[in-house]
Coordinates of C-alpha atoms in Angstrom, one line a residue:
X24 CA 115.3 135.7 91.6
X25 CA 114.6 132.5 93.6
X26 CA 113.5 132.8 97.2
X27 CA 116.8 131.2 98.6
X28 CA 118.9 133.7 96.3
X29 CA 116.7 136.8 97.6
X30 CA 117.2 135.6 101.3
X31 CA 120.9 135.2 100.8
X32 CA 121.2 138.5 99.0
X33 CA 119.4 140.3 102.0
X34 CA 121.4 138.4 104.5
X35 CA 124.7 139.7 103.1
X36 CA 123.5 143.1 102.6
X37 CA 122.2 143.4 106.4
X38 CA 125.5 141.8 107.4
X39 CA 127.4 144.3 105.6
X40 CA 125.5 147.3 106.9
X41 CA 125.7 145.9 110.4
X42 CA 129.6 145.7 110.1
X43 CA 129.9 149.2 108.7
X44 CA 127.5 150.5 111.5
X45 CA 129.6 148.7 114.2
X46 CA 132.9 150.3 112.8
X47 CA 131.3 153.7 112.8
X48 CA 129.8 153.6 116.2
X49 CA 133.2 152.5 117.8
X50 CA 135.4 154.9 115.9
X51 CA 134.7 157.8 118.3
X52 CA 132.2 159.3 120.7
X53 CA 132.2 162.5 118.7
X54 CA 129.2 162.3 116.6
X55 CA 131.0 164.4 113.8
X56 CA 129.8 166.6 110.9
X57 CA 126.9 164.0 110.2
X58 CA 125.4 164.6 113.5
X59 CA 121.7 165.8 113.3
X60 CA 121.2 169.0 115.5
X61 CA 118.2 169.0 117.7
X62 CA 116.5 171.1 120.7
X63 CA 118.7 171.1 123.8
X64 CA 122.1 170.7 122.0
X65 CA 124.8 173.2 122.9
X66 CA 127.0 174.4 120.0
X67 CA 130.3 176.4 119.9
X68 CA 130.6 178.3 116.9
X69 CA 133.8 179.9 115.5
X70 CA 134.6 182.1 112.6
X71 CA 138.3 182.0 111.5
X72 CA 140.1 185.2 112.1
X73 CA 137.0 186.6 113.9
X74 CA 137.4 185.9 117.5
X75 CA 134.6 188.2 118.5
X76 CA 132.1 186.0 116.7
X77 CA 132.9 183.0 118.8
X78 CA 129.7 181.8 120.5
X79 CA 128.6 179.0 122.7
X80 CA 124.6 178.8 122.0
X81 CA 122.0 176.4 123.1
X82 CA 119.2 175.2 120.4
X83 CA 115.9 176.2 121.7
X84 CA 112.9 173.7 122.0
X85 CA 111.6 175.4 118.8
X86 CA 114.9 174.2 117.2
X87 CA 116.5 177.6 116.8
X88 CA 119.3 180.1 118.1
X89 CA 120.4 183.6 117.5
X90 CA 123.7 184.5 116.0
X91 CA 125.4 188.1 115.4
X92 CA 124.3 190.0 112.0
X93 CA 122.1 186.7 111.2
X94 CA 119.7 186.8 113.9
X95 CA 117.4 183.8 114.3
X96 CA 119.0 180.5 113.0
X97 CA 116.9 177.3 112.2
X98 CA 119.1 174.4 113.2
X99 CA 116.9 171.5 114.2
X100 CA 117.1 168.6 111.8
X101 CA 120.2 169.9 109.9
X102 CA 123.7 168.2 110.2
X103 CA 126.7 170.1 111.6
X104 CA 128.0 170.2 108.1
X105 CA 124.7 171.6 106.8
X106 CA 124.6 174.3 109.6
X107 CA 128.3 175.3 109.0
X108 CA 127.4 175.8 105.3
X109 CA 124.2 177.7 106.1
X110 CA 126.2 180.0 108.6
X111 CA 129.0 180.7 106.0
X112 CA 126.4 181.6 103.3
X113 CA 124.5 184.1 105.6
X114 CA 127.7 185.7 106.9
X115 CA 128.9 186.2 103.4
X116 CA 125.8 187.8 102.5
X117 CA 126.9 191.5 103.0
X118 CA 128.8 190.9 106.3
X119 CA 132.0 188.9 105.8
X120 CA 134.4 188.0 102.8
X121 CA 134.6 184.2 102.5
X122 CA 134.0 183.3 106.0
X123 CA 135.2 180.1 107.3
X124 CA 132.8 178.7 110.1
X125 CA 133.4 175.7 112.3
X126 CA 130.5 174.3 114.3
X127 CA 131.2 171.8 117.3
X128 CA 128.6 170.0 119.3
X129 CA 129.8 170.7 122.9
X130 CA 126.8 168.9 124.5
X131 CA 124.2 166.9 122.6
X132 CA 120.9 165.4 123.7
X133 CA 120.3 161.9 122.7
X134 CA 117.7 162.1 120.0
X135 CA 115.6 159.2 119.9
X136 CA 113.8 157.2 116.9
X137 CA 111.3 154.6 117.3
X138 CA 111.2 151.1 115.6
X139 CA 108.3 148.7 115.8
X140 CA 107.0 145.7 114.0
X141 CA 108.9 143.0 112.3
X142 CA 112.4 143.4 113.7
X143 CA 114.0 141.3 116.4
X144 CA 114.6 144.2 118.9
X145 CA 111.8 146.7 118.6
X146 CA 112.1 149.8 120.7
X147 CA 113.7 153.3 120.9
X148 CA 117.2 154.0 119.6
X149 CA 119.5 157.0 119.8
X150 CA 120.4 159.0 116.8
X151 CA 123.6 160.8 116.9
X152 CA 124.2 161.2 113.0
X153 CA 122.2 160.6 109.8
X154 CA 121.3 156.9 109.6
X155 CA 120.1 154.8 106.6
X156 CA 116.8 152.6 107.4
X157 CA 118.6 149.5 106.7
X158 CA 121.5 150.3 109.3
X159 CA 118.8 151.1 112.0
X160 CA 117.2 147.7 111.3
X161 CA 120.7 146.0 111.5
X162 CA 121.1 147.6 114.9
X163 CA 117.7 146.1 115.9
X164 CA 118.9 142.6 115.1
X165 CA 117.4 142.5 111.6
X166 CA 114.1 141.6 110.2
X167 CA 111.9 138.7 111.6
X168 CA 111.1 135.9 109.3
X169 CA 107.5 137.3 109.2
X170 CA 108.3 140.7 107.8
X171 CA 106.4 142.0 104.8
X172 CA 107.5 144.4 102.1
X173 CA 105.9 147.5 103.5
X174 CA 107.6 150.2 105.8
X175 CA 105.8 153.2 107.2
X176 CA 107.7 156.1 108.7
X177 CA 105.7 158.7 110.7
X178 CA 107.7 161.8 110.8
X179 CA 106.8 164.7 113.3
X180 CA 106.3 168.1 111.6
X181 CA 107.5 169.9 114.6
X182 CA 110.7 169.3 116.6
X183 CA 108.5 169.6 120.0
X184 CA 106.9 166.2 118.8
X185 CA 110.0 164.1 119.5
X186 CA 109.3 163.0 123.1
X187 CA 107.5 159.7 122.2
X188 CA 106.5 157.4 119.2
X189 CA 103.8 158.6 117.0
X190 CA 101.2 156.2 115.7
X191 CA 99.7 156.1 112.2
X192 CA 96.4 157.2 113.9
X193 CA 97.9 160.4 115.6
X194 CA 99.5 161.7 112.4
X195 CA 97.6 165.1 112.0
X196 CA 100.1 167.2 110.1
X197 CA 103.0 164.9 110.4
X198 CA 104.5 163.3 107.3
X199 CA 104.2 159.8 106.3
X200 CA 106.7 158.2 104.2
X201 CA 106.0 154.7 102.7
X202 CA 108.8 152.5 101.5
X203 CA 108.9 149.1 99.8
X204 CA 111.7 147.1 101.8
X205 CA 112.2 144.6 98.9
X206 CA 113.1 147.5 96.6
X207 CA 115.2 149.1 99.3
X208 CA 117.3 146.0 99.7
X209 CA 117.6 145.4 96.1
X210 CA 118.9 149.1 95.4
X211 CA 115.9 150.2 93.5
X212 CA 114.5 152.7 96.1
X213 CA 115.0 156.4 96.2
X214 CA 117.9 156.6 98.5
X215 CA 117.1 160.3 99.6
X216 CA 113.9 158.9 101.1
X217 CA 115.8 156.1 102.9
X218 CA 117.4 157.9 105.8
X219 CA 115.7 158.5 109.2
X220 CA 115.5 161.5 111.4
X221 CA 115.1 162.3 115.1
X222 CA 111.4 161.7 116.3
X223 CA 110.8 159.2 113.6
X224 CA 108.5 156.4 114.2
X225 CA 109.2 153.4 111.9
X226 CA 106.9 150.5 111.5
X227 CA 107.9 147.4 109.7
X228 CA 104.7 145.8 108.6
X229 CA 104.0 142.0 109.0
X230 CA 104.0 140.1 105.7
X231 CA 100.6 139.8 104.0
X232 CA 99.4 136.4 104.0
X233 CA 97.0 133.7 102.3
X234 CA 95.3 130.9 103.7
X235 CA 95.0 127.3 102.5
X236 CA 92.7 124.7 104.1
X237 CA 91.4 121.4 103.6
X238 CA 93.0 118.4 101.9
X239 CA 96.6 119.7 101.9
X240 CA 99.8 118.4 103.7
X241 CA 100.1 121.7 105.9
X242 CA 97.0 123.7 106.2
X243 CA 97.5 127.3 107.6
X244 CA 98.8 130.7 106.9
X245 CA 101.3 131.4 104.2
X246 CA 103.3 134.6 103.3
X247 CA 101.8 136.3 100.2
X248 CA 104.1 137.6 97.4
X249 CA 103.1 139.4 94.3
X250 CA 102.2 136.9 91.5
X251 CA 101.5 133.9 93.8
X252 CA 99.2 131.7 92.0
X253 CA 96.6 129.2 93.5
X254 CA 98.6 126.1 92.6
X255 CA 101.9 127.6 94.0
X256 CA 99.9 128.3 97.4
X257 CA 98.6 124.9 97.6
X258 CA 102.3 123.8 97.0
X259 CA 103.4 125.9 99.8
X260 CA 100.8 124.0 102.1
X261 CA 102.5 120.8 101.2
X262 CA 100.3 120.0 98.0
X263 CA 97.2 118.0 97.9
X264 CA 96.7 114.8 100.0
X265 CA 95.8 111.5 98.3
X266 CA 92.0 112.5 99.0
X267 CA 92.4 115.9 97.5
X268 CA 90.0 116.9 94.7
X269 CA 92.3 119.6 93.1
X270 CA 89.9 120.0 90.2
X271 CA 87.3 121.4 92.6
X272 CA 89.4 124.0 94.7
X273 CA 87.5 127.1 95.6
X274 CA 88.7 130.6 96.5
X275 CA 87.0 132.9 99.0
X276 CA 87.8 136.6 98.7
X277 CA 86.8 139.6 100.8
X278 CA 85.9 142.6 98.5
X279 CA 84.2 145.7 99.9
X280 CA 83.2 143.9 102.9
X281 CA 81.4 141.0 101.1
X282 CA 82.8 137.5 100.7
X283 CA 82.8 135.9 97.4
X284 CA 83.5 132.2 96.7
X285 CA 84.3 130.9 93.3
X286 CA 86.3 128.3 91.6
X287 CA 89.4 129.6 90.3
X288 CA 92.0 128.6 87.6
X289 CA 95.0 127.0 89.3
X290 CA 97.2 129.5 87.6
X291 CA 95.1 132.6 88.8
X292 CA 97.0 135.0 91.1
X293 CA 95.9 135.2 94.6
X294 CA 95.5 138.3 96.7
X295 CA 96.4 139.0 100.4
X296 CA 93.8 137.4 102.8
X297 CA 92.4 135.0 100.2
X298 CA 91.3 131.6 101.5
X299 CA 91.9 128.6 99.4
X300 CA 89.7 125.6 100.1
X301 CA 90.8 122.2 98.8
X302 CA 88.0 119.6 99.2
X303 CA 87.9 115.9 99.6
X304 CA 87.5 113.9 96.6
X305 CA 84.1 112.0 96.4
X306 CA 85.9 108.7 95.6

């Protein structure tokens, strides 16, 4: 796929997700059955034809509450629908016949998610329901032009870790999810791993780069893509000048902390952080 077509495809996909997101947010204040329950939320639980089981409970900071017959119920990080299903299953296990459970969020705590890196409006966002990563990015104004293909999600292992962003260096027992954004946009990624949860810290990484210096039209840093060749990198830099000696191009590569400079084939693929030197002709 050409660069222009790729960018156009990405633009329309983000535009579509943004439109869907805008409609869903405007539809109602009630977060609905997709809302992800978290500590501090107040839930009203009803069981049809069992008024004695009506309860108004607050989810503890450990992410749980207690309920008749069942005891402790782990509620955090479940949607309202998933919680209803769980309660029905547990109540049906020797207590009630075909119970019909309804869970309503009476009071919900705004649960934050943290988005950083190559998006136009990085920062914290509230999460009232299950949200796809691309929908979150659309709310953040989309990608910057310098975004790379990599996304890292740092996910707290405990509900108590949701008060602030988590850096990759502070991961500890927390879970790390790595996604390829190009695959995600093209629909090739595992969609079950593409949803964000309360407390997630999402990092959209900068594009990896190559450097072209010397006798070229526009020396500088250029976005690296897999399969980019030496000649293509020189073309990105405006091609060689009238004084360029394209037959004597050299490439500097850092490997294991050691720099190596050699003369590559023009069709050789470059790697991130490679430096391509285009020398001046002797004549």
